[in-house]
Structure formats: C-alpha cells, structure tokens
Tab-separated table of N, CA and C in Angstrom:
chain	number	residue	atom	x	y	z
D	1	PRO	N	41.631	142.763	156.869
D	1	PRO	CA	42.525	143.158	157.952
D	1	PRO	C	43.720	142.215	158.076
D	2	LYS	N	44.822	142.744	158.556
D	2	LYS	CA	46.061	141.965	158.636
D	2	LYS	C	45.936	140.704	159.472
D	3	ASN	N	45.034	140.687	160.447
D	3	ASN	CA	44.901	139.485	161.268
D	3	ASN	C	44.057	138.404	160.599
D	4	ALA	N	43.563	138.669	159.388
D	4	ALA	CA	42.721	137.707	158.680
D	4	ALA	C	43.481	136.907	157.620
D	5	TYR	N	44.770	137.159	157.481
D	5	TYR	CA	45.555	136.407	156.502
D	5	TYR	C	46.987	136.265	156.983
D	6	GLU	N	47.667	135.299	156.402
D	6	GLU	CA	49.092	135.108	156.680
D	6	GLU	C	49.832	135.098	155.352
D	7	VAL	N	51.073	135.522	155.386
D	7	VAL	CA	51.938	135.486	154.214
D	7	VAL	C	53.109	134.581	154.570
D	8	ILE	N	53.310	133.571	153.747
D	8	ILE	CA	54.433	132.664	153.959
D	8	ILE	C	55.425	132.897	152.834
D	9	VAL	N	56.613	133.328	153.203
D	9	VAL	CA	57.681	133.569	152.238
D	9	VAL	C	58.632	132.383	152.325
D	10	VAL	N	58.711	131.629	151.242
D	10	VAL	CA	59.590	130.466	151.217
D	10	VAL	C	60.868	130.847	150.480
D	11	ASP	N	61.963	130.837	151.223
D	11	ASP	CA	63.285	131.112	150.665
D	11	ASP	C	63.817	129.805	150.094
D	12	ASN	N	64.050	129.788	148.801
D	12	ASN	CA	64.515	128.592	148.103
D	12	ASN	C	65.945	128.816	147.615
D	13	ASN	N	66.824	129.157	148.579
D	13	ASN	CA	68.241	129.426	148.325
D	13	ASN	C	68.459	130.764	147.627
D	14	SER	N	67.757	131.786	148.080
D	14	SER	CA	67.926	133.127	147.542
D	14	SER	C	69.349	133.619	147.776
D	15	THR	N	69.803	134.495	146.913
D	15	THR	CA	71.127	135.099	147.101
D	15	THR	C	71.055	136.284	148.053
D	16	GLU	N	69.842	136.701	148.392
D	16	GLU	CA	69.644	137.806	149.323
D	16	GLU	C	69.134	137.270	150.659
D	17	ASP	N	69.421	138.007	151.735
D	17	ASP	CA	68.916	137.644	153.050
D	17	ASP	C	67.494	138.177	153.177
D	18	LEU	N	66.510	137.286	153.126
D	18	LEU	CA	65.111	137.691	153.137
D	18	LEU	C	64.537	137.889	154.543
D	19	LYS	N	65.183	137.333	155.547
D	19	LYS	CA	64.642	137.407	156.906
D	19	LYS	C	64.373	138.840	157.370
D	20	PRO	N	65.308	139.785	157.173
D	20	PRO	CA	65.025	141.157	157.635
D	20	PRO	C	63.825	141.792	156.926
D	21	VAL	N	63.641	141.474	155.673
D	21	VAL	CA	62.504	142.027	154.929
D	21	VAL	C	61.205	141.442	155.456
D	22	VAL	N	61.169	140.123	155.595
D	22	VAL	CA	59.953	139.444	156.045
D	22	VAL	C	59.590	139.865	157.466
D	23	SER	N	60.575	140.050	158.311
D	23	SER	CA	60.314	140.382	159.716
D	23	SER	C	59.655	141.751	159.904
D	24	GLN	N	59.638	142.569	158.873
D	24	GLN	CA	58.994	143.882	158.960
D	24	GLN	C	57.472	143.795	158.943
D	25	PHE	N	56.945	142.633	158.608
D	25	PHE	CA	55.500	142.485	158.442
D	25	PHE	C	54.970	141.456	159.442
D	26	SER	N	54.066	141.895	160.303
D	26	SER	CA	53.581	141.040	161.391
D	26	SER	C	52.856	139.798	160.895
D	27	GLN	N	52.211	139.863	159.752
D	27	GLN	CA	51.461	138.717	159.250
D	27	GLN	C	52.305	137.807	158.350
D	28	ALA	N	53.591	138.121	158.197
D	28	ALA	CA	54.467	137.340	157.317
D	28	ALA	C	55.349	136.390	158.122
D	29	GLN	N	55.572	135.248	157.528
D	29	GLN	CA	56.407	134.228	158.155
D	29	GLN	C	57.456	133.766	157.141
D	30	TYR	N	58.687	133.654	157.595
D	30	TYR	CA	59.805	133.196	156.775
D	30	TYR	C	60.017	131.707	157.018
D	31	VAL	N	60.262	130.965	155.941
D	31	VAL	CA	60.629	129.558	156.045
D	31	VAL	C	61.632	129.253	154.927
D	32	PHE	N	62.538	128.333	155.188
D	32	PHE	CA	63.581	127.986	154.219
D	32	PHE	C	63.328	126.599	153.657
D	33	GLU	N	63.506	126.445	152.347
D	33	GLU	CA	63.436	125.135	151.685
D	33	GLU	C	64.714	124.942	150.882
D	34	SER	N	65.503	123.934	151.260
D	34	SER	CA	66.799	123.717	150.607
D	34	SER	C	66.685	122.978	149.277
D	35	LYS	N	65.643	122.165	149.096
D	35	LYS	CA	65.501	121.444	147.826
D	35	LYS	C	65.129	122.444	146.741
D	36	PRO	N	65.951	122.552	145.701
D	36	PRO	CA	65.685	123.547	144.654
D	36	PRO	C	64.363	123.287	143.929
D	37	GLY	N	63.734	124.373	143.532
D	37	GLY	CA	62.542	124.282	142.702
D	37	GLY	C	61.324	124.934	143.330
D	38	SER	N	60.553	125.587	142.490
D	38	SER	CA	59.372	126.302	142.978
D	38	SER	C	58.328	125.355	143.557
D	39	TYR	N	58.257	124.127	143.059
D	39	TYR	CA	57.247	123.200	143.570
D	39	TYR	C	57.633	122.675	144.946
D	40	SER	N	58.913	122.504	145.193
D	40	SER	CA	59.383	122.167	146.544
D	40	SER	C	59.069	123.318	147.492
D	41	ALA	N	59.294	124.538	147.035
D	41	ALA	CA	59.022	125.711	147.856
D	41	ALA	C	57.535	125.836	148.160
D	42	ARG	N	56.690	125.623	147.163
D	42	ARG	CA	55.249	125.712	147.392
D	42	ARG	C	54.800	124.649	148.402
D	43	ASN	N	55.309	123.443	148.252
D	43	ASN	CA	54.949	122.375	149.185
D	43	ASN	C	55.408	122.700	150.605
D	44	LYS	N	56.563	123.344	150.747
D	44	LYS	CA	57.050	123.753	152.063
D	44	LYS	C	56.079	124.760	152.684
D	45	GLY	N	55.601	125.692	151.873
D	45	GLY	CA	54.607	126.644	152.356
D	45	GLY	C	53.327	125.946	152.800
D	46	LEU	N	52.927	124.915	152.054
D	46	LEU	CA	51.739	124.150	152.435
D	46	LEU	C	51.912	123.460	153.780
D	47	ASP	N	53.152	123.074	154.100
D	47	ASP	CA	53.424	122.415	155.387
D	47	ASP	C	53.022	123.278	156.574
D	48	ILE	N	53.133	124.594	156.434
D	48	ILE	CA	52.888	125.459	157.591
D	48	ILE	C	51.664	126.359	157.438
D	49	ALA	N	51.046	126.361	156.267
D	49	ALA	CA	49.877	127.217	156.039
D	49	ALA	C	48.716	126.791	156.940
D	50	LYS	N	48.052	127.776	157.515
D	50	LYS	CA	46.919	127.517	158.404
D	50	LYS	C	45.586	127.900	157.765
D	51	GLY	N	45.623	128.534	156.623
D	51	GLY	CA	44.407	129.085	156.025
D	51	GLY	C	43.473	128.067	155.412
D	52	GLU	N	42.213	128.469	155.323
D	52	GLU	CA	41.188	127.668	154.653
D	52	GLU	C	41.181	127.935	153.155
D	53	ILE	N	41.803	129.033	152.766
D	53	ILE	CA	41.963	129.403	151.359
D	53	ILE	C	43.430	129.720	151.161
D	54	LEU	N	43.995	129.206	150.085
D	54	LEU	CA	45.421	129.366	149.812
D	54	LEU	C	45.614	130.154	148.516
D	55	GLY	N	46.453	131.168	148.566
D	55	GLY	CA	46.786	131.946	147.378
D	55	GLY	C	48.262	131.811	147.077
D	56	PHE	N	48.601	131.617	145.816
D	56	PHE	CA	49.991	131.465	145.389
D	56	PHE	C	50.370	132.579	144.425
D	57	THR	N	51.578	133.098	144.612
D	57	THR	CA	52.180	134.017	143.657
D	57	THR	C	53.690	133.838	143.746
D	58	ASP	N	54.423	134.524	142.907
D	58	ASP	CA	55.871	134.382	142.842
D	58	ASP	C	56.574	135.662	143.271
D	59	SER	N	57.861	135.533	143.550
D	59	SER	CA	58.642	136.670	144.052
D	59	SER	C	58.783	137.794	143.033
D	60	ASP	N	58.625	137.505	141.757
D	60	ASP	CA	58.728	138.557	140.745
D	60	ASP	C	57.366	139.125	140.351
D	61	CYS	N	56.324	138.758	141.072
D	61	CYS	CA	54.976	139.240	140.795
D	61	CYS	C	54.560	140.302	141.800
D	62	SER	N	53.706	141.210	141.362
D	62	SER	CA	53.136	142.244	142.228
D	62	SER	C	51.622	142.091	142.227
D	63	PRO	N	51.073	141.530	143.291
D	63	PRO	CA	49.611	141.393	143.353
D	63	PRO	C	48.925	142.755	143.441
D	64	ALA	N	47.740	142.842	142.850
D	64	ALA	CA	46.928	144.045	142.986
D	64	ALA	C	46.588	144.233	144.467
D	65	LEU	N	46.297	145.452	144.857
D	65	LEU	CA	45.991	145.740	146.257
D	65	LEU	C	44.799	144.934	146.772
D	66	ASN	N	43.871	144.583	145.895
D	66	ASN	CA	42.695	143.809	146.297
D	66	ASN	C	42.814	142.324	145.939
D	67	TRP	N	44.015	141.858	145.687
D	67	TRP	CA	44.251	140.481	145.235
D	67	TRP	C	43.681	139.449	146.201
D	68	ILE	N	43.997	139.568	147.469
D	68	ILE	CA	43.486	138.592	148.448
D	68	ILE	C	41.968	138.673	148.517
D	69	GLU	N	41.440	139.883	148.620
D	69	GLU	CA	39.989	140.066	148.699
D	69	GLU	C	39.278	139.424	147.504
D	70	LYS	N	39.772	139.685	146.311
D	70	LYS	CA	39.129	139.154	145.102
D	70	LYS	C	39.299	137.639	144.991
D	71	GLY	N	40.486	137.135	145.330
D	71	GLY	CA	40.704	135.683	145.277
D	71	GLY	C	39.833	134.938	146.257
D	72	VAL	N	39.719	135.453	147.466
D	72	VAL	CA	38.864	134.836	148.486
D	72	VAL	C	37.406	134.870	148.036
D	73	ALA	N	36.958	136.006	147.518
D	73	ALA	CA	35.570	136.114	147.049
D	73	ALA	C	35.275	135.097	145.957
D	74	GLN	N	36.216	134.920	145.034
D	74	GLN	CA	36.004	133.949	143.951
D	74	GLN	C	35.894	132.519	144.492
D	75	ILE	N	36.772	132.171	145.425
D	75	ILE	CA	36.697	130.824	146.024
D	75	ILE	C	35.357	130.648	146.751
D	76	LEU	N	34.946	131.648	147.517
D	76	LEU	CA	33.685	131.550	148.247
D	76	LEU	C	32.485	131.487	147.308
D	77	ASN	N	32.579	132.133	146.155
D	77	ASN	CA	31.494	132.100	145.173
D	77	ASN	C	31.474	130.814	144.350
D	78	HIS	N	32.530	130.031	144.428
D	78	HIS	CA	32.625	128.776	143.676
D	78	HIS	C	33.063	127.646	144.619
D	79	PRO	N	32.202	127.301	145.574
D	79	PRO	CA	32.602	126.258	146.530
D	79	PRO	C	32.913	124.955	145.809
D	80	ASN	N	33.892	124.277	146.308
D	80	ASN	CA	34.336	122.986	145.772
D	80	ASN	C	34.959	123.061	144.386
D	81	CYS	N	35.348	124.263	143.936
D	81	CYS	CA	36.076	124.325	142.667
D	81	CYS	C	37.510	123.845	142.917
D	82	GLY	N	38.189	123.473	141.864
D	82	GLY	CA	39.576	123.026	141.993
D	82	GLY	C	40.526	124.171	142.247
D	83	PHE	N	40.334	125.254	141.500
D	83	PHE	CA	41.161	126.439	141.687
D	83	PHE	C	40.570	127.620	140.959
D	84	ILE	N	41.047	128.788	141.353
D	84	ILE	CA	40.778	130.046	140.665
D	84	ILE	C	42.119	130.516	140.112
D	85	ALA	N	42.222	130.670	138.806
D	85	ALA	CA	43.428	131.208	138.172
D	85	ALA	C	43.139	132.656	137.805
D	86	GLY	N	43.925	133.576	138.342
D	86	GLY	CA	43.708	134.994	138.102
D	86	GLY	C	44.493	135.530	136.929
D	87	ALA	N	44.151	136.733	136.543
D	87	ALA	CA	44.784	137.399	135.405
D	87	ALA	C	46.235	137.755	135.709
D	88	VAL	N	47.047	137.678	134.669
D	88	VAL	CA	48.443	138.100	134.760
D	88	VAL	C	48.632	139.258	133.790
D	89	ASN	N	48.844	140.442	134.351
D	89	ASN	CA	49.158	141.617	133.552
D	89	ASN	C	50.675	141.728	133.471
D	90	PHE	N	51.157	142.419	132.466
D	90	PHE	CA	52.599	142.509	132.268
D	90	PHE	C	53.098	143.939	132.434
D	91	SER	N	54.304	144.035	132.972
D	91	SER	CA	54.997	145.316	133.043
D	91	SER	C	56.194	145.250	132.103
D	92	PHE	N	56.627	146.426	131.649
D	92	PHE	CA	57.724	146.519	130.694
D	92	PHE	C	58.798	147.454	131.238
D	93	GLN	N	60.049	147.226	130.844
D	93	GLN	CA	61.134	148.091	131.301
D	93	GLN	C	60.855	149.539	130.938
D	94	ASN	N	60.391	149.772	129.719
D	94	ASN	CA	59.969	151.098	129.279
D	94	ASN	C	58.516	150.964	128.841
D	95	PRO	N	57.570	151.319	129.711
D	95	PRO	CA	56.157	151.111	129.391
D	95	PRO	C	55.686	151.786	128.102
D	96	GLN	N	56.332	152.900	127.728
D	96	GLN	CA	55.933	153.587	126.495
D	96	GLN	C	56.490	152.908	125.244
D	97	LYS	N	57.515	152.054	125.432
D	97	LYS	CA	58.120	151.439	124.262
D	97	LYS	C	58.650	150.041	124.619
D	98	PRO	N	57.742	149.074	124.784
D	98	PRO	CA	58.221	147.711	125.060
D	98	PRO	C	59.024	147.176	123.877
D	99	ASN	N	60.039	146.406	124.181
D	99	ASN	CA	60.853	145.854	123.090
D	99	ASN	C	60.167	144.605	122.520
D	100	PRO	N	60.637	144.092	121.375
D	100	PRO	CA	59.985	142.945	120.736
D	100	PRO	C	59.891	141.710	121.640
D	101	ALA	N	60.906	141.439	122.418
D	101	ALA	CA	60.864	140.268	123.307
D	101	ALA	C	59.766	140.438	124.360
D	102	GLU	N	59.640	141.637	124.912
D	102	GLU	CA	58.600	141.897	125.913
D	102	GLU	C	57.203	141.755	125.301
D	103	ILE	N	57.040	142.254	124.093
D	103	ILE	CA	55.737	142.130	123.421
D	103	ILE	C	55.422	140.663	123.184
D	104	PHE	N	56.372	139.918	122.669
D	104	PHE	CA	56.170	138.486	122.429
D	104	PHE	C	55.806	137.777	123.722
D	105	ASP	N	56.568	138.035	124.779
D	105	ASP	CA	56.333	137.390	126.065
D	105	ASP	C	54.933	137.702	126.590
D	106	SER	N	54.530	138.959	126.503
D	106	SER	CA	53.218	139.348	127.028
D	106	SER	C	52.066	138.743	126.235
D	107	LEU	N	52.314	138.392	124.983
D	107	LEU	CA	51.268	137.798	124.142
D	107	LEU	C	51.219	136.269	124.230
D	108	HIS	N	52.311	135.639	124.698
D	108	HIS	CA	52.381	134.178	124.644
D	108	HIS	C	52.657	133.495	125.986
D	109	PHE	N	52.994	134.236	127.018
D	109	PHE	CA	53.376	133.658	128.294
D	109	PHE	C	52.317	133.999	129.336
D	110	LEU	N	52.068	133.085	130.244
D	110	LEU	CA	51.137	133.292	131.362
D	110	LEU	C	49.757	133.761	130.893
D	111	GLN	N	49.235	133.081	129.910
D	111	GLN	CA	47.902	133.382	129.384
D	111	GLN	C	46.879	132.536	130.146
D	112	GLN	N	46.549	132.988	131.347
D	112	GLN	CA	45.747	132.203	132.278
D	112	GLN	C	44.402	131.747	131.706
D	113	GLN	N	43.686	132.620	131.039
D	113	GLN	CA	42.379	132.230	130.512
D	113	GLN	C	42.526	131.075	129.522
D	114	LYS	N	43.506	131.144	128.663
D	114	LYS	CA	43.763	130.063	127.709
D	114	LYS	C	44.209	128.793	128.432
D	115	TYR	N	45.085	128.946	129.417
D	115	TYR	CA	45.548	127.778	130.165
D	115	TYR	C	44.373	127.031	130.776
D	116	VAL	N	43.467	127.765	131.399
D	116	VAL	CA	42.316	127.127	132.051
D	116	VAL	C	41.396	126.500	131.007
D	117	ARG	N	41.022	127.255	130.006
D	117	ARG	CA	40.046	126.810	129.006
D	117	ARG	C	40.568	125.662	128.146
D	118	GLU	N	41.801	125.778	127.676
D	118	GLU	CA	42.304	124.800	126.708
D	118	GLU	C	43.212	123.732	127.295
D	119	ASN	N	43.951	124.064	128.354
D	119	ASN	CA	44.963	123.138	128.857
D	119	ASN	C	44.683	122.605	130.256
D	120	HIS	N	43.621	123.095	130.889
D	120	HIS	CA	43.152	122.578	132.181
D	120	HIS	C	44.139	122.751	133.322
D	121	TYR	N	44.735	123.930	133.393
D	121	TYR	CA	45.585	124.264	134.537
D	121	TYR	C	45.656	125.784	134.667
D	122	GLY	N	46.213	126.230	135.774
D	122	GLY	CA	46.481	127.639	135.982
D	122	GLY	C	47.894	127.797	136.488
D	123	ALA	N	48.579	128.817	136.034
D	123	ALA	CA	49.941	129.077	136.501
D	123	ALA	C	49.883	129.541	137.953
D	124	THR	N	50.755	128.991	138.772
D	124	THR	CA	50.757	129.329	140.191
D	124	THR	C	51.328	130.713	140.466
D	125	ALA	N	51.677	131.450	139.442
D	125	ALA	CA	52.028	132.859	139.627
D	125	ALA	C	50.827	133.629	140.165
D	126	ASN	N	49.616	133.094	139.928
D	126	ASN	CA	48.382	133.714	140.405
D	126	ASN	C	47.301	132.648	140.488
D	127	LEU	N	47.212	132.025	141.642
D	127	LEU	CA	46.282	130.914	141.791
D	127	LEU	C	45.765	130.836	143.230
D	128	PHE	N	44.472	130.567	143.372
D	128	PHE	CA	43.836	130.332	144.670
D	128	PHE	C	43.196	128.951	144.673
D	129	THR	N	43.268	128.282	145.807
D	129	THR	CA	42.658	126.969	145.981
D	129	THR	C	42.437	126.732	147.466
D	130	THR	N	42.141	125.507	147.837
D	130	THR	CA	41.903	125.174	149.242
D	130	THR	C	42.742	123.954	149.639
D	131	PRO	N	42.974	123.776	150.934
D	131	PRO	CA	43.700	122.582	151.389
D	131	PRO	C	42.980	121.285	150.997
D	132	GLN	N	41.656	121.325	150.901
D	132	GLN	CA	40.899	120.128	150.536
D	132	GLN	C	41.262	119.622	149.139
D	133	ILE	N	41.606	120.530	148.251
D	133	ILE	CA	42.003	120.110	146.904
D	133	ILE	C	43.335	119.368	146.965
D	134	PHE	N	44.268	119.859	147.774
D	134	PHE	CA	45.539	119.140	147.923
D	134	PHE	C	45.309	117.778	148.576
D	135	ASP	N	44.375	117.694	149.515
D	135	ASP	CA	44.046	116.409	150.126
D	135	ASP	C	43.490	115.447	149.080
D	136	ALA	N	42.714	115.967	148.132
D	136	ALA	CA	42.058	115.128	147.123
D	136	ALA	C	42.992	114.681	146.001
D	137	VAL	N	43.855	115.583	145.526
D	137	VAL	CA	44.665	115.255	144.338
D	137	VAL	C	46.161	115.199	144.615
D	138	GLY	N	46.575	115.571	145.815
D	138	GLY	CA	47.990	115.557	146.155
D	138	GLY	C	48.641	116.914	145.947
D	139	ARG	N	49.868	116.990	146.395
D	139	ARG	CA	50.648	118.227	146.315
D	139	ARG	C	51.330	118.359	144.958
D	140	PHE	N	52.086	119.450	144.817
D	140	PHE	CA	52.868	119.655	143.606
D	140	PHE	C	53.971	118.609	143.530
D	141	ASN	N	54.315	118.191	142.335
D	141	ASN	CA	55.390	117.222	142.126
D	141	ASN	C	56.723	117.957	142.263
D	142	SER	N	57.370	117.764	143.400
D	142	SER	CA	58.599	118.506	143.690
D	142	SER	C	59.802	118.002	142.906
D	143	ASP	N	59.646	116.920	142.156
D	143	ASP	CA	60.731	116.447	141.296
D	143	ASP	C	60.786	117.220	139.982
D	144	LEU	N	59.726	117.954	139.670
D	144	LEU	CA	59.687	118.733	138.433
D	144	LEU	C	60.294	120.106	138.647
D	145	LYS	N	61.058	120.571	137.696
D	145	LYS	CA	61.614	121.929	137.736
D	145	LYS	C	60.737	122.888	136.937
D	146	SER	N	59.950	122.342	136.014
D	146	SER	CA	59.055	123.137	135.189
D	146	SER	C	57.846	122.264	134.865
D	147	GLY	N	56.711	122.902	134.631
D	147	GLY	CA	55.520	122.167	134.225
D	147	GLY	C	54.710	121.574	135.363
D	148	GLY	N	55.103	121.825	136.587
D	148	GLY	CA	54.366	121.284	137.725
D	148	GLY	C	52.986	121.880	137.885
D	149	ASP	N	52.810	123.131	137.476
D	149	ASP	CA	51.494	123.766	137.521
D	149	ASP	C	50.530	122.977	136.626
D	150	ARG	N	51.010	122.666	135.437
D	150	ARG	CA	50.187	121.937	134.472
D	150	ARG	C	49.888	120.524	134.964
D	151	GLU	N	50.902	119.839	135.453
D	151	GLU	CA	50.713	118.464	135.928
D	151	GLU	C	49.702	118.425	137.068
D	152	TRP	N	49.799	119.366	138.015
D	152	TRP	CA	48.866	119.432	139.140
D	152	TRP	C	47.462	119.797	138.647
D	153	GLY	N	47.365	120.753	137.740
D	153	GLY	CA	46.070	121.146	137.182
D	153	GLY	C	45.387	120.017	136.445
D	154	GLU	N	46.165	119.202	135.744
D	154	GLU	CA	45.587	118.055	135.033
D	154	GLU	C	45.012	117.039	136.019
D	155	ARG	N	45.650	116.877	137.174
D	155	ARG	CA	45.094	115.985	138.202
D	155	ARG	C	43.757	116.521	138.706
D	156	ILE	N	43.668	117.825	138.856
D	156	ILE	CA	42.413	118.439	139.294
D	156	ILE	C	41.333	118.238	138.236
D	157	TYR	N	41.691	118.430	136.994
D	157	TYR	CA	40.747	118.236	135.886
D	157	TYR	C	40.275	116.790	135.829
D	158	GLU	N	41.201	115.840	135.953
D	158	GLU	CA	40.843	114.414	135.931
D	158	GLU	C	39.935	114.040	137.101
D	159	ALA	N	40.054	114.751	138.208
D	159	ALA	CA	39.201	114.496	139.371
D	159	ALA	C	37.851	115.224	139.236
D	160	ALA	N	37.624	115.882	138.102
D	160	ALA	CA	36.353	116.528	137.741
D	160	ALA	C	36.018	117.759	138.587
D	161	TYR	N	37.048	118.446	139.078
D	161	TYR	CA	36.821	119.718	139.766
D	161	TYR	C	36.741	120.834	138.728
D	162	GLU	N	35.879	121.805	138.993
D	162	GLU	CA	35.765	122.966	138.121
D	162	GLU	C	37.030	123.818	138.233
D	163	GLN	N	37.482	124.339	137.104
D	163	GLN	CA	38.639	125.213	137.047
D	163	GLN	C	38.165	126.558	136.496
D	164	ILE	N	38.473	127.618	137.221
D	164	ILE	CA	37.877	128.921	136.913
D	164	ILE	C	38.954	129.967	136.650
D	165	TYR	N	38.749	130.718	135.587
D	165	TYR	CA	39.570	131.894	135.316
D	165	TYR	C	38.822	133.109	135.849
D	166	ALA	N	39.508	133.971	136.596
D	166	ALA	CA	38.891	135.171	137.163
D	166	ALA	C	39.743	136.392	136.819
D	167	ALA	N	39.250	137.203	135.898
D	167	ALA	CA	39.988	138.378	135.442
D	167	ALA	C	40.182	139.411	136.544
D	168	ASP	N	39.302	139.406	137.555
D	168	ASP	CA	39.395	140.422	138.605
D	168	ASP	C	40.410	140.076	139.698
D	169	VAL	N	40.992	138.889	139.639
D	169	VAL	CA	42.032	138.474	140.590
D	169	VAL	C	43.364	138.667	139.853
D	170	ALA	N	43.991	139.819	140.041
D	170	ALA	CA	45.090	140.202	139.144
D	170	ALA	C	46.430	140.395	139.853
D	171	ILE	N	47.456	140.028	139.127
D	171	ILE	CA	48.840	140.318	139.512
D	171	ILE	C	49.540	140.913	138.293
D	172	THR	N	50.694	141.528	138.531
D	172	THR	CA	51.515	142.037	137.430
D	172	THR	C	52.853	141.305	137.467
D	173	HIS	N	53.287	140.888	136.292
D	173	HIS	CA	54.530	140.132	136.137
D	173	HIS	C	55.405	140.858	135.117
D	174	PRO	N	56.696	141.007	135.375
D	174	PRO	CA	57.542	141.652	134.370
D	174	PRO	C	57.692	140.774	133.129
D	175	ALA	N	57.513	141.373	131.969
D	175	ALA	CA	57.739	140.647	130.727
D	175	ALA	C	59.223	140.390	130.560
D	176	ARG	N	59.569	139.257	129.990
D	176	ARG	CA	60.975	138.948	129.704
D	176	ARG	C	61.484	139.910	128.653
D	177	ALA	N	62.640	140.488	128.924
D	177	ALA	CA	63.154	141.560	128.074
D	177	ALA	C	64.037	141.065	126.935
D	178	ASP	N	64.385	139.776	126.939
D	178	ASP	CA	65.149	139.245	125.806
D	178	ASP	C	64.700	137.827	125.507
D	179	PHE	N	65.032	137.395	124.293
D	179	PHE	CA	64.606	136.078	123.854
D	179	PHE	C	65.481	134.999	124.454
C-alpha cells in the first residue's frame, strides 16, 4: 500500500522541472542536491529517508510493478545481508531489431549477477539495503563520478556482509544505442 513506502526523488540539476511531476504522487518527496554526481544525490536521499529498507534505482530505469515487494521480501529473507542486487533487463529502441551497440550493451553492461559473484558489488540502478549497512560501512563516496557502486560494495565485502543477487527483483534499463 502507498502508505507503506516513500519515494524520494533527488533532483541533481535536471534540465526539467521535476517538482510538478513529483507532487502528483502522495508518497513521493522532492529534494534538490546541487553537488553533481549520482553518489551525492543518493547520499542526499539517505539524509531524509525514513525507511528500514532502502531501494535504489535511477531516473532512466523502470522498476517492475512488484519491485518494492520483491526487494523487501529478499531483504527480510536475508537479515543482516549487505545488499540485494536485482536483475537489470534491457529495452531497445526497436525491440524486434536491436542495433549492434544495444546488443553489446545488453551483454556487457549492468550484469548484476556477475558483479555480485565476481566483483563484490551491485549497481545501484537496482539495489536494496538497510540504514544499518550505511552505519557500518559509510555512505557512497560523493567525490566519485563513476565507480562508487563498486567502491561501496567492496567496503561491504571487506566487512564480511553477504551480497546477494536476486533475479526476481527486476528493473528495465534502456540499452545504449551507440558506441
């Protein structure tokens, strides 16, 4: 139910006015972060988040209708885990005929299961965790423009928290259409 979750939209210098869009949803809250970078934006969201379970996604992602339900269930089924990294499915400009760049991107980018298993992190395009993990290992490094997901995940791994890939926690991300 809508009263069981909150959505925090962090505007990180968007070229569009997001306030009117966000205001249409009673469970959504708008906040502005002037320091450029997704990790600064995520940390700003953490400043005001009230939840016991935190889910992260990006503005170009479309979570499945059951995304929150599945992410919460995974966290509850794995108490004290570092994070749950969900599946990233890809969309194409022409679904019947993806171009070579889109195919390459879908095969090599945002491979969550591989990231968790081999590299000990999950992309925050689809990630669930808890405030206790941030208390234990710290927040995202807001000085990084790229690679902050990996750096934060490595801290979780070094602290010996379990890292879990969950195929049923899914979002869709557009594949990059050019190289």
